[in-house]
DNA sequence: GTAAACCTACGAATGTTTTCGTAAATGCAA
DNA sequence: TTGCATTTACGAAAACATTCGTAGGTTTAC
């Protein structure tokens, strides 16, 4: 019965900030957003209000500046987005996505090792 | 100067069909689409016309039924979408995406082996 | 040749996302 | 207390995505 999480691109930007920084006011979120693009304060406010309506965010309205918190986990959201990409873009093949990701992006040695370990663990689990 | 490819979800469905089947008429594309969802014929037509305007598709209008061809490669499109996901969802970490993809999806032994080989090749290249 | 079937073009309605202006409320400082 | 800065609420515009009806042209079958 897991709810379908489908944040838009703007919503994702806001979620990323909240995942990183924890509970924030609109002002705090806005100041981070401003570093990468320019949009008015009320735009950020409105977005976060809509996200609250959609239950993507929780809101503590007890002080003057409301405090917002992500109401979806980063893990779960990432998982759903990856699943959707595998289905829609890679015809269901996770390994195709993996190779695409490894092929075109800088991945340092430590990360590669980590992935390798992870692979071996999966194989161990599967062979049981 | 690589153009930014940003197909919508519906457009991606159409691209997938054209990548798989090669050049198609609207009718042919529509018949495949119908298997998974119901939309009218003119909806598919309109979408493909818009994709042609955007240069996502090429069109041969020499016969009565125009023949459309994908004008963006599957490789390149997948690459861009993956890059965007890494940036927007995984804060730039390809390995995070890889592990998310491996963790939550069935990947059979052959695929795992393929990925492992791929990893080793990357390491070989890097160590030079 | 005529009718039926099929195709394209086009406009418009609908829904969603993003943006921002304005007004009202709240808290703070002098 | 009065005025300024900050905040929320709200409405609406603008952009984009999706859907479909209708009109008009072309081909096919009889």
Short mmCIF file of N, CA and C in Angstrom, two decimals, chain A residues 55-108:
data_model
loop_
_atom_site.label_atom_id
_atom_site.label_comp_id
_atom_site.label_asym_id
_atom_site.label_seq_id
_atom_site.Cartn_x
_atom_site.Cartn_y
_atom_site.Cartn_z
N UNK A 55 1.01 16.48 1.42
CA UNK A 55 1.62 15.66 2.48
C UNK A 55 3.06 15.23 2.17
N UNK A 56 3.71 15.97 1.30
CA UNK A 56 5.14 15.71 1.11
C UNK A 56 5.93 16.32 2.26
N UNK A 57 5.36 17.36 2.88
CA UNK A 57 6.01 18.02 4.00
C UNK A 57 5.09 18.08 5.20
N UNK A 58 5.68 18.03 6.38
CA UNK A 58 4.95 18.33 7.60
C UNK A 58 5.24 19.76 7.98
N UNK A 59 4.34 20.37 8.76
CA UNK A 59 4.52 21.77 9.10
C UNK A 59 4.21 22.01 10.57
N UNK A 60 5.11 22.69 11.20
CA UNK A 60 4.87 23.13 12.58
C UNK A 60 4.58 24.62 12.54
N UNK A 61 3.33 24.98 12.80
CA UNK A 61 2.90 26.37 12.65
C UNK A 61 2.84 27.08 13.99
N UNK A 62 3.50 26.54 14.98
CA UNK A 62 3.34 27.11 16.31
C UNK A 62 4.10 28.42 16.50
N UNK A 63 5.14 28.63 15.74
CA UNK A 63 5.81 29.93 15.81
C UNK A 63 5.48 30.74 14.57
N UNK A 64 5.88 31.97 14.61
CA UNK A 64 5.53 32.85 13.48
C UNK A 64 6.01 32.26 12.16
N UNK A 65 7.29 31.92 12.10
CA UNK A 65 7.81 31.30 10.89
C UNK A 65 7.59 29.79 10.97
N UNK A 66 6.74 29.31 10.15
CA UNK A 66 6.44 27.88 10.17
C UNK A 66 7.68 27.06 9.86
N UNK A 67 7.73 25.90 10.46
CA UNK A 67 8.89 25.04 10.25
C UNK A 67 8.46 23.78 9.53
N UNK A 68 9.11 23.53 8.42
CA UNK A 68 8.73 22.41 7.56
C UNK A 68 9.73 21.26 7.67
N UNK A 69 9.20 20.06 7.56
CA UNK A 69 10.01 18.85 7.61
C UNK A 69 9.59 17.93 6.48
N UNK A 70 10.54 17.24 5.88
CA UNK A 70 10.20 16.26 4.84
C UNK A 70 9.37 15.14 5.45
N UNK A 71 8.31 14.76 4.76
CA UNK A 71 7.45 13.69 5.24
C UNK A 71 7.59 12.43 4.39
N UNK A 72 8.59 12.41 3.54
CA UNK A 72 8.92 11.21 2.78
C UNK A 72 10.41 11.00 2.96
N UNK A 73 10.83 9.75 3.08
CA UNK A 73 12.24 9.51 3.33
C UNK A 73 13.03 9.59 2.03
N UNK A 74 14.29 9.96 2.19
CA UNK A 74 15.15 10.05 1.02
C UNK A 74 15.30 8.68 0.36
N UNK A 75 15.57 7.67 1.18
CA UNK A 75 15.68 6.30 0.71
C UNK A 75 14.50 5.87 -0.17
N UNK A 76 13.32 6.04 0.40
CA UNK A 76 12.12 5.57 -0.28
C UNK A 76 11.90 6.34 -1.57
N UNK A 77 12.11 7.63 -1.52
CA UNK A 77 11.91 8.46 -2.70
C UNK A 77 12.91 8.08 -3.79
N UNK A 78 14.16 7.95 -3.40
CA UNK A 78 15.16 7.54 -4.37
C UNK A 78 14.79 6.19 -4.98
N UNK A 79 14.36 5.28 -4.14
CA UNK A 79 14.00 3.95 -4.61
C UNK A 79 12.89 4.01 -5.65
N UNK A 80 11.86 4.80 -5.37
CA UNK A 80 10.75 4.87 -6.30
C UNK A 80 11.15 5.52 -7.61
N UNK A 81 11.97 6.57 -7.50
CA UNK A 81 12.39 7.25 -8.73
C UNK A 81 13.27 6.34 -9.58
N UNK A 82 14.13 5.58 -8.91
CA UNK A 82 14.99 4.66 -9.65
C UNK A 82 14.15 3.57 -10.31
N UNK A 83 13.20 3.05 -9.56
CA UNK A 83 12.33 2.02 -10.14
C UNK A 83 11.61 2.55 -11.37
N UNK A 84 11.11 3.77 -11.26
CA UNK A 84 10.39 4.34 -12.39
C UNK A 84 11.31 4.50 -13.60
N UNK A 85 12.55 4.92 -13.32
CA UNK A 85 13.48 5.08 -14.43
C UNK A 85 13.82 3.74 -15.07
N UNK A 86 14.02 2.73 -14.25
CA UNK A 86 14.30 1.40 -14.80
C UNK A 86 13.14 0.95 -15.70
N UNK A 87 11.93 1.14 -15.23
CA UNK A 87 10.78 0.71 -16.02
C UNK A 87 10.59 1.55 -17.29
N UNK A 88 10.68 2.84 -17.15
CA UNK A 88 10.32 3.71 -18.28
C UNK A 88 11.46 3.93 -19.27
N UNK A 89 12.67 3.86 -18.79
CA UNK A 89 13.80 4.23 -19.64
C UNK A 89 14.66 3.03 -20.02
N UNK A 90 14.69 2.01 -19.15
CA UNK A 90 15.56 0.87 -19.41
C UNK A 90 14.78 -0.44 -19.55
N UNK A 91 13.53 -0.31 -19.91
CA UNK A 91 12.69 -1.49 -20.14
C UNK A 91 12.81 -2.56 -19.07
N UNK A 92 12.93 -2.12 -17.85
CA UNK A 92 12.92 -3.06 -16.75
C UNK A 92 14.27 -3.65 -16.37
N UNK A 93 15.31 -3.28 -17.07
CA UNK A 93 16.62 -3.85 -16.78
C UNK A 93 17.47 -2.98 -15.87
N UNK A 94 17.56 -3.39 -14.61
CA UNK A 94 18.36 -2.63 -13.65
C UNK A 94 19.82 -2.60 -14.07
N UNK A 95 20.29 -3.70 -14.62
CA UNK A 95 21.72 -3.75 -14.95
C UNK A 95 22.07 -2.78 -16.08
N UNK A 96 21.13 -2.58 -16.98
CA UNK A 96 21.37 -1.58 -18.03
C UNK A 96 21.56 -0.19 -17.42
N UNK A 97 20.70 0.12 -16.45
CA UNK A 97 20.84 1.41 -15.77
C UNK A 97 22.19 1.49 -15.08
N UNK A 98 22.56 0.43 -14.39
CA UNK A 98 23.82 0.43 -13.66
C UNK A 98 24.99 0.69 -14.59
N UNK A 99 24.98 0.03 -15.71
CA UNK A 99 26.12 0.20 -16.61
C UNK A 99 26.13 1.58 -17.24
N UNK A 100 24.96 2.08 -17.53
CA UNK A 100 24.90 3.45 -18.03
C UNK A 100 25.47 4.43 -17.00
N UNK A 101 25.11 4.18 -15.75
CA UNK A 101 25.56 5.08 -14.68
C UNK A 101 27.06 4.99 -14.48
N UNK A 102 27.57 3.77 -14.55
CA UNK A 102 29.01 3.60 -14.34
C UNK A 102 29.81 4.10 -15.53
N UNK A 103 29.23 3.98 -16.69
CA UNK A 103 29.97 4.29 -17.90
C UNK A 103 30.28 5.75 -18.06
N UNK A 104 29.34 6.59 -17.73
CA UNK A 104 29.52 7.98 -18.11
C UNK A 104 29.80 8.93 -16.98
N UNK A 105 30.15 8.38 -15.84
CA UNK A 105 30.34 9.30 -14.73
C UNK A 105 31.58 8.92 -13.94
N UNK A 106 32.22 9.91 -13.47
CA UNK A 106 33.40 9.72 -12.66
C UNK A 106 33.03 8.92 -11.42
N UNK A 107 33.70 7.83 -11.23
CA UNK A 107 33.48 7.06 -10.01
C UNK A 107 34.86 6.70 -9.49
N UNK A 108 35.15 7.10 -8.29
CA UNK A 108 36.52 6.86 -7.84
C UNK A 108 36.70 5.45 -7.30
#
